Amino acid sequence: MVIIGAKGFAKEVLNVCIQNNIPNIAFYDDMTKESPDLLYNQYPILKNTFQIVDYFQNYGNNFTIGIGNPVLRNHVFIKIKELGGNLTSIISTESRIGSYDVSIDNGTIILPGVTISNSVKIGWGTMIYYNSIITHDCQIDNFVEISPNVTLLGRSKVSSFTHIGAGAIILPDVHIGGNVIVGAGAIVTKNIPDNCVVAGIPAQKIKDLKPLNF
């Protein structure tokens, strides 16, 4: 398993990989100058595409993304997929996931303490941080970042490339658009359009964002 990134969130992902007894863990970081060859004096840090392709050939092509920003996660996914990588979900054994009608697409990362109810759909490349709660009939689209202690209540929806800040609460039946940032601690009581920042109680739009152009 190759974890893309070797800082911050990548270190969180490492813990879940160890919980799941995943062998042959390595990191990939082609951005940090003069980074060490090993993380924690144990795990190789691959530094260029030749090394990661060689690693895939020798240990299998599964990878996960240890980078938080949703847009960067998508860029990395495209790059590593083109090198032959297979985006893989990493789900903590200390999370609680409903038994019925739960769909979790490839590349989702679920950290310890997360609770996911029944009839929940989670898209590609999404990350759900510690102790968040996703209740019944919620939908989370692709490359969404859910920070710690977020609560999504029944039938709410979060569209792609959105970041929900720590401790935010999304009320039932609320739909949040794509490329949205929801501030930490916000309570979202009504639908939020694409391409904006919202914050406060109740959450209000405080800034427009430039639409994503892929």
mmCIF file of C-alpha atoms in Angstrom:
data_model
loop_
_atom_site.group_PDB
_atom_site.id
_atom_site.type_symbol
_atom_site.label_atom_id
_atom_site.label_comp_id
_atom_site.label_asym_id
_atom_site.label_seq_id
_atom_site.Cartn_x
_atom_site.Cartn_y
_atom_site.Cartn_z
ATOM 1 C CA MET A 1 0.000 0.000 0.000
ATOM 2 C CA VAL A 2 1.335 3.422 -0.980
ATOM 3 C CA ILE A 3 0.062 6.415 0.985
ATOM 4 C CA ILE A 4 0.296 9.529 -1.163
ATOM 5 C CA GLY A 5 1.786 12.287 0.984
ATOM 6 C CA ALA A 6 4.116 11.952 3.948
ATOM 7 C CA LYS A 7 2.944 14.653 6.341
ATOM 8 C CA GLY A 8 -0.158 15.636 8.349
ATOM 9 C CA PHE A 9 -3.097 13.545 7.201
ATOM 10 C CA ALA A 10 -0.864 10.835 5.750
ATOM 11 C CA LYS A 11 0.285 10.055 9.298
ATOM 12 C CA GLU A 12 -3.351 9.624 10.362
ATOM 13 C CA VAL A 13 -3.911 7.200 7.486
ATOM 14 C CA LEU A 14 -0.867 5.206 8.565
ATOM 15 C CA ASN A 15 -2.528 4.370 11.893
ATOM 16 C CA VAL A 16 -5.575 2.927 10.130
ATOM 17 C CA CYS A 17 -3.394 0.888 7.755
ATOM 18 C CA ILE A 18 -1.596 -0.592 10.763
ATOM 19 C CA GLN A 19 -4.945 -1.378 12.449
ATOM 20 C CA ASN A 20 -5.979 -3.240 9.308
ATOM 21 C CA ASN A 21 -2.694 -5.198 9.139
ATOM 22 C CA ILE A 22 -1.902 -3.842 5.681
ATOM 23 C CA PRO A 23 1.597 -4.974 4.633
ATOM 24 C CA ASN A 24 4.318 -3.231 2.638
ATOM 25 C CA ILE A 25 3.360 0.344 3.534
ATOM 26 C CA ALA A 26 5.253 3.141 1.809
ATOM 27 C CA PHE A 27 4.706 6.872 1.333
ATOM 28 C CA TYR A 28 5.028 8.982 -1.797
ATOM 29 C CA ASP A 29 6.179 12.605 -1.648
ATOM 30 C CA ASP A 30 7.666 14.264 -4.726
ATOM 31 C CA MET A 31 7.174 17.813 -3.415
ATOM 32 C CA THR A 32 9.217 18.075 -0.207
ATOM 33 C CA LYS A 33 12.846 18.926 -0.831
ATOM 34 C CA GLU A 34 15.401 16.965 1.177
ATOM 35 C CA SER A 35 12.796 14.723 2.764
ATOM 36 C CA PRO A 36 14.197 11.661 4.591
ATOM 37 C CA ASP A 37 14.295 8.256 2.932
ATOM 38 C CA LEU A 38 12.246 6.742 5.767
ATOM 39 C CA LEU A 39 9.304 8.006 7.800
ATOM 40 C CA TYR A 40 9.642 7.096 11.473
ATOM 41 C CA ASN A 41 12.854 5.289 10.487
ATOM 42 C CA GLN A 42 10.694 2.495 9.110
ATOM 43 C CA TYR A 43 8.493 3.319 6.123
ATOM 44 C CA PRO A 44 10.067 4.162 2.726
ATOM 45 C CA ILE A 45 9.296 7.558 1.214
ATOM 46 C CA LEU A 46 9.175 7.256 -2.571
ATOM 47 C CA LYS A 47 10.245 10.460 -4.300
ATOM 48 C CA ASN A 48 9.578 10.106 -8.020
ATOM 49 C CA THR A 49 7.336 8.300 -10.477
ATOM 50 C CA PHE A 50 9.990 5.692 -11.324
ATOM 51 C CA GLN A 51 10.118 4.609 -7.693
ATOM 52 C CA ILE A 52 6.351 4.368 -7.310
ATOM 53 C CA VAL A 53 5.951 2.355 -10.522
ATOM 54 C CA ASP A 54 8.689 -0.003 -9.321
ATOM 55 C CA TYR A 55 6.928 -0.301 -5.952
ATOM 56 C CA PHE A 56 3.633 -1.139 -7.663
ATOM 57 C CA GLN A 57 5.327 -3.858 -9.674
ATOM 58 C CA ASN A 58 6.908 -5.442 -6.601
ATOM 59 C CA TYR A 59 4.233 -5.025 -3.913
ATOM 60 C CA GLY A 60 0.925 -4.446 -5.714
ATOM 61 C CA ASN A 61 -0.658 -1.275 -7.061
ATOM 62 C CA ASN A 62 -3.008 -0.249 -4.232
ATOM 63 C CA PHE A 63 -2.746 3.339 -3.058
ATOM 64 C CA THR A 64 -4.640 5.757 -0.861
ATOM 65 C CA ILE A 65 -4.409 9.527 -0.571
ATOM 66 C CA GLY A 66 -3.019 11.073 2.614
ATOM 67 C CA ILE A 67 -3.800 14.650 1.574
ATOM 68 C CA GLY A 68 -6.782 16.537 2.968
ATOM 69 C CA ASN A 69 -7.639 19.146 0.324
ATOM 70 C CA PRO A 70 -10.408 17.747 -1.927
ATOM 71 C CA VAL A 71 -9.133 19.326 -5.155
ATOM 72 C CA LEU A 72 -5.561 18.156 -4.554
ATOM 73 C CA ARG A 73 -6.879 14.685 -3.774
ATOM 74 C CA ASN A 74 -8.531 14.573 -7.181
ATOM 75 C CA HIS A 75 -5.373 15.757 -8.971
ATOM 76 C CA VAL A 76 -3.315 13.133 -7.161
ATOM 77 C CA PHE A 77 -5.854 10.426 -7.971
ATOM 78 C CA ILE A 78 -5.618 11.184 -11.704
ATOM 79 C CA LYS A 79 -1.800 11.252 -11.636
ATOM 80 C CA ILE A 80 -1.307 8.010 -9.722
ATOM 81 C CA LYS A 81 -4.039 6.185 -11.632
ATOM 82 C CA GLU A 82 -2.172 6.989 -14.849
ATOM 83 C CA LEU A 83 0.879 5.271 -13.319
ATOM 84 C CA GLY A 84 -1.169 2.097 -12.830
ATOM 85 C CA GLY A 85 -2.348 2.681 -9.274
ATOM 86 C CA ASN A 86 -5.591 1.319 -7.838
ATOM 87 C CA LEU A 87 -7.330 3.767 -5.484
ATOM 88 C CA THR A 88 -8.286 1.848 -2.345
ATOM 89 C CA SER A 89 -10.515 2.595 0.650
ATOM 90 C CA ILE A 90 -9.039 2.570 4.159
ATOM 91 C CA ILE A 91 -11.689 2.076 6.853
ATOM 92 C CA SER A 92 -10.855 1.998 10.542
ATOM 93 C CA THR A 93 -11.870 -1.067 12.505
ATOM 94 C CA GLU A 94 -12.844 1.418 15.240
ATOM 95 C CA SER A 95 -15.589 2.978 13.103
ATOM 96 C CA ARG A 96 -19.220 1.831 13.167
ATOM 97 C CA ILE A 97 -20.952 1.327 9.835
ATOM 98 C CA GLY A 98 -24.591 0.413 9.256
ATOM 99 C CA SER A 99 -25.534 -3.084 8.134
ATOM 100 C CA TYR A 100 -28.027 -2.163 5.415
ATOM 101 C CA ASP A 101 -27.900 -0.211 2.160
ATOM 102 C CA VAL A 102 -24.504 1.414 2.741
ATOM 103 C CA SER A 103 -22.430 2.187 -0.356
ATOM 104 C CA ILE A 104 -18.798 3.308 0.018
ATOM 105 C CA ASP A 105 -16.884 3.922 -3.202
ATOM 106 C CA ASN A 106 -13.158 3.414 -3.754
ATOM 107 C CA GLY A 107 -10.641 5.659 -2.074
ATOM 108 C CA THR A 108 -12.747 6.611 0.938
ATOM 109 C CA ILE A 109 -10.844 7.023 4.202
ATOM 110 C CA ILE A 110 -12.794 6.594 7.449
ATOM 111 C CA LEU A 111 -10.931 7.310 10.684
ATOM 112 C CA PRO A 112 -11.644 5.934 14.197
ATOM 113 C CA GLY A 113 -14.821 6.952 16.007
ATOM 114 C CA VAL A 114 -16.883 7.615 12.863
ATOM 115 C CA THR A 115 -20.503 6.420 12.920
ATOM 116 C CA ILE A 116 -22.347 5.792 9.643
ATOM 117 C CA SER A 117 -25.993 4.750 9.725
ATOM 118 C CA ASN A 118 -28.027 2.704 7.233
ATOM 119 C CA SER A 119 -28.928 3.863 3.711
ATOM 120 C CA VAL A 120 -25.862 6.061 3.261
ATOM 121 C CA LYS A 121 -23.978 6.622 0.012
ATOM 122 C CA ILE A 122 -20.359 7.849 0.001
ATOM 123 C CA GLY A 123 -18.565 8.647 -3.249
ATOM 124 C CA TRP A 124 -15.005 8.338 -4.526
ATOM 125 C CA GLY A 125 -12.018 9.667 -2.624
ATOM 126 C CA THR A 126 -13.895 11.093 0.352
ATOM 127 C CA MET A 127 -12.306 11.408 3.790
ATOM 128 C CA ILE A 128 -14.248 11.315 7.057
ATOM 129 C CA TYR A 129 -12.339 12.421 10.135
ATOM 130 C CA TYR A 130 -12.535 11.315 13.760
ATOM 131 C CA ASN A 131 -15.907 11.055 15.555
ATOM 132 C CA SER A 132 -18.102 12.356 12.751
ATOM 133 C CA ILE A 133 -21.678 11.073 12.516
ATOM 134 C CA ILE A 134 -23.454 10.389 9.220
ATOM 135 C CA THR A 135 -27.095 9.536 9.878
ATOM 136 C CA HIS A 136 -29.669 7.708 7.763
ATOM 137 C CA ASP A 137 -30.265 8.400 4.067
ATOM 138 C CA CYS A 138 -27.374 10.846 3.681
ATOM 139 C CA GLN A 139 -25.372 11.204 0.492
ATOM 140 C CA ILE A 140 -21.762 12.385 0.260
ATOM 141 C CA ASP A 141 -20.388 12.774 -3.254
ATOM 142 C CA ASN A 142 -16.801 12.534 -4.552
ATOM 143 C CA PHE A 143 -13.664 13.984 -2.937
ATOM 144 C CA VAL A 144 -15.413 15.527 0.051
ATOM 145 C CA GLU A 145 -13.516 16.354 3.259
ATOM 146 C CA ILE A 146 -15.457 15.821 6.492
ATOM 147 C CA SER A 147 -13.522 17.236 9.476
ATOM 148 C CA PRO A 148 -13.689 15.888 13.063
ATOM 149 C CA ASN A 149 -16.986 15.865 14.972
ATOM 150 C CA VAL A 150 -19.188 16.800 12.024
ATOM 151 C CA THR A 151 -22.834 15.678 12.106
ATOM 152 C CA LEU A 152 -24.887 15.091 8.955
ATOM 153 C CA LEU A 153 -28.551 14.569 9.838
ATOM 154 C CA GLY A 154 -31.136 12.568 7.910
ATOM 155 C CA ARG A 155 -31.363 12.896 4.131
ATOM 156 C CA SER A 156 -28.767 15.647 3.908
ATOM 157 C CA LYS A 157 -26.451 15.728 0.910
ATOM 158 C CA VAL A 158 -22.916 17.062 0.375
ATOM 159 C CA SER A 159 -21.762 17.541 -3.217
ATOM 160 C CA SER A 160 -18.278 16.944 -4.610
ATOM 161 C CA PHE A 161 -15.121 18.878 -3.662
ATOM 162 C CA THR A 162 -16.688 20.359 -0.534
ATOM 163 C CA HIS A 163 -15.018 20.727 2.868
ATOM 164 C CA ILE A 164 -17.121 20.578 6.039
ATOM 165 C CA GLY A 165 -15.279 22.202 8.955
ATOM 166 C CA ALA A 166 -14.820 20.655 12.380
ATOM 167 C CA GLY A 167 -17.919 20.440 14.560
ATOM 168 C CA ALA A 168 -20.329 21.637 11.867
ATOM 169 C CA ILE A 169 -23.905 20.337 11.897
ATOM 170 C CA ILE A 170 -25.910 19.839 8.701
ATOM 171 C CA LEU A 171 -29.644 19.705 9.461
ATOM 172 C CA PRO A 172 -32.051 17.197 7.889
ATOM 173 C CA ASP A 173 -32.889 17.514 4.166
ATOM 174 C CA VAL A 174 -30.245 20.216 3.594
ATOM 175 C CA HIS A 175 -28.256 19.993 0.365
ATOM 176 C CA ILE A 176 -24.783 21.543 0.191
ATOM 177 C CA GLY A 177 -23.418 22.330 -3.261
ATOM 178 C CA GLY A 178 -20.076 21.491 -4.793
ATOM 179 C CA ASN A 179 -16.840 23.387 -4.067
ATOM 180 C CA VAL A 180 -18.189 24.751 -0.787
ATOM 181 C CA ILE A 181 -16.344 25.436 2.461
ATOM 182 C CA VAL A 182 -18.467 25.172 5.605
ATOM 183 C CA GLY A 183 -16.791 26.892 8.537
ATOM 184 C CA ALA A 184 -15.984 25.094 11.761
ATOM 185 C CA GLY A 185 -18.886 24.994 14.201
ATOM 186 C CA ALA A 186 -21.446 26.181 11.634
ATOM 187 C CA ILE A 187 -25.036 25.001 11.763
ATOM 188 C CA VAL A 188 -26.394 24.711 8.233
ATOM 189 C CA THR A 189 -30.171 25.111 8.213
ATOM 190 C CA LYS A 190 -30.874 25.659 4.491
ATOM 191 C CA ASN A 191 -29.554 24.601 1.104
ATOM 192 C CA ILE A 192 -26.159 26.028 0.085
ATOM 193 C CA PRO A 193 -25.324 26.760 -3.590
ATOM 194 C CA ASP A 194 -22.110 25.771 -5.333
ATOM 195 C CA ASN A 195 -18.841 27.708 -5.044
ATOM 196 C CA CYS A 196 -19.018 29.587 -1.776
ATOM 197 C CA VAL A 197 -17.886 29.804 1.847
ATOM 198 C CA VAL A 198 -20.481 29.699 4.628
ATOM 199 C CA ALA A 199 -20.072 30.120 8.372
ATOM 200 C CA GLY A 200 -21.983 30.939 11.538
ATOM 201 C CA ILE A 201 -25.151 29.931 13.386
ATOM 202 C CA PRO A 202 -27.189 29.690 11.291
ATOM 203 C CA ALA A 203 -24.686 29.424 8.436
ATOM 204 C CA GLN A 204 -24.633 32.354 6.003
ATOM 205 C CA LYS A 205 -22.652 32.865 2.816
ATOM 206 C CA ILE A 206 -19.627 35.065 3.493
ATOM 207 C CA LYS A 207 -17.667 34.643 0.283
ATOM 208 C CA ASP A 208 -17.986 33.410 -3.289
ATOM 209 C CA LEU A 209 -15.420 30.986 -4.662
ATOM 210 C CA LYS A 210 -14.174 30.686 -8.216
ATOM 211 C CA PRO A 211 -15.790 27.668 -9.903
ATOM 212 C CA LEU A 212 -13.540 24.668 -10.345
ATOM 213 C CA ASN A 213 -12.213 24.112 -13.845
ATOM 214 C CA PHE A 214 -11.066 20.545 -14.519
#
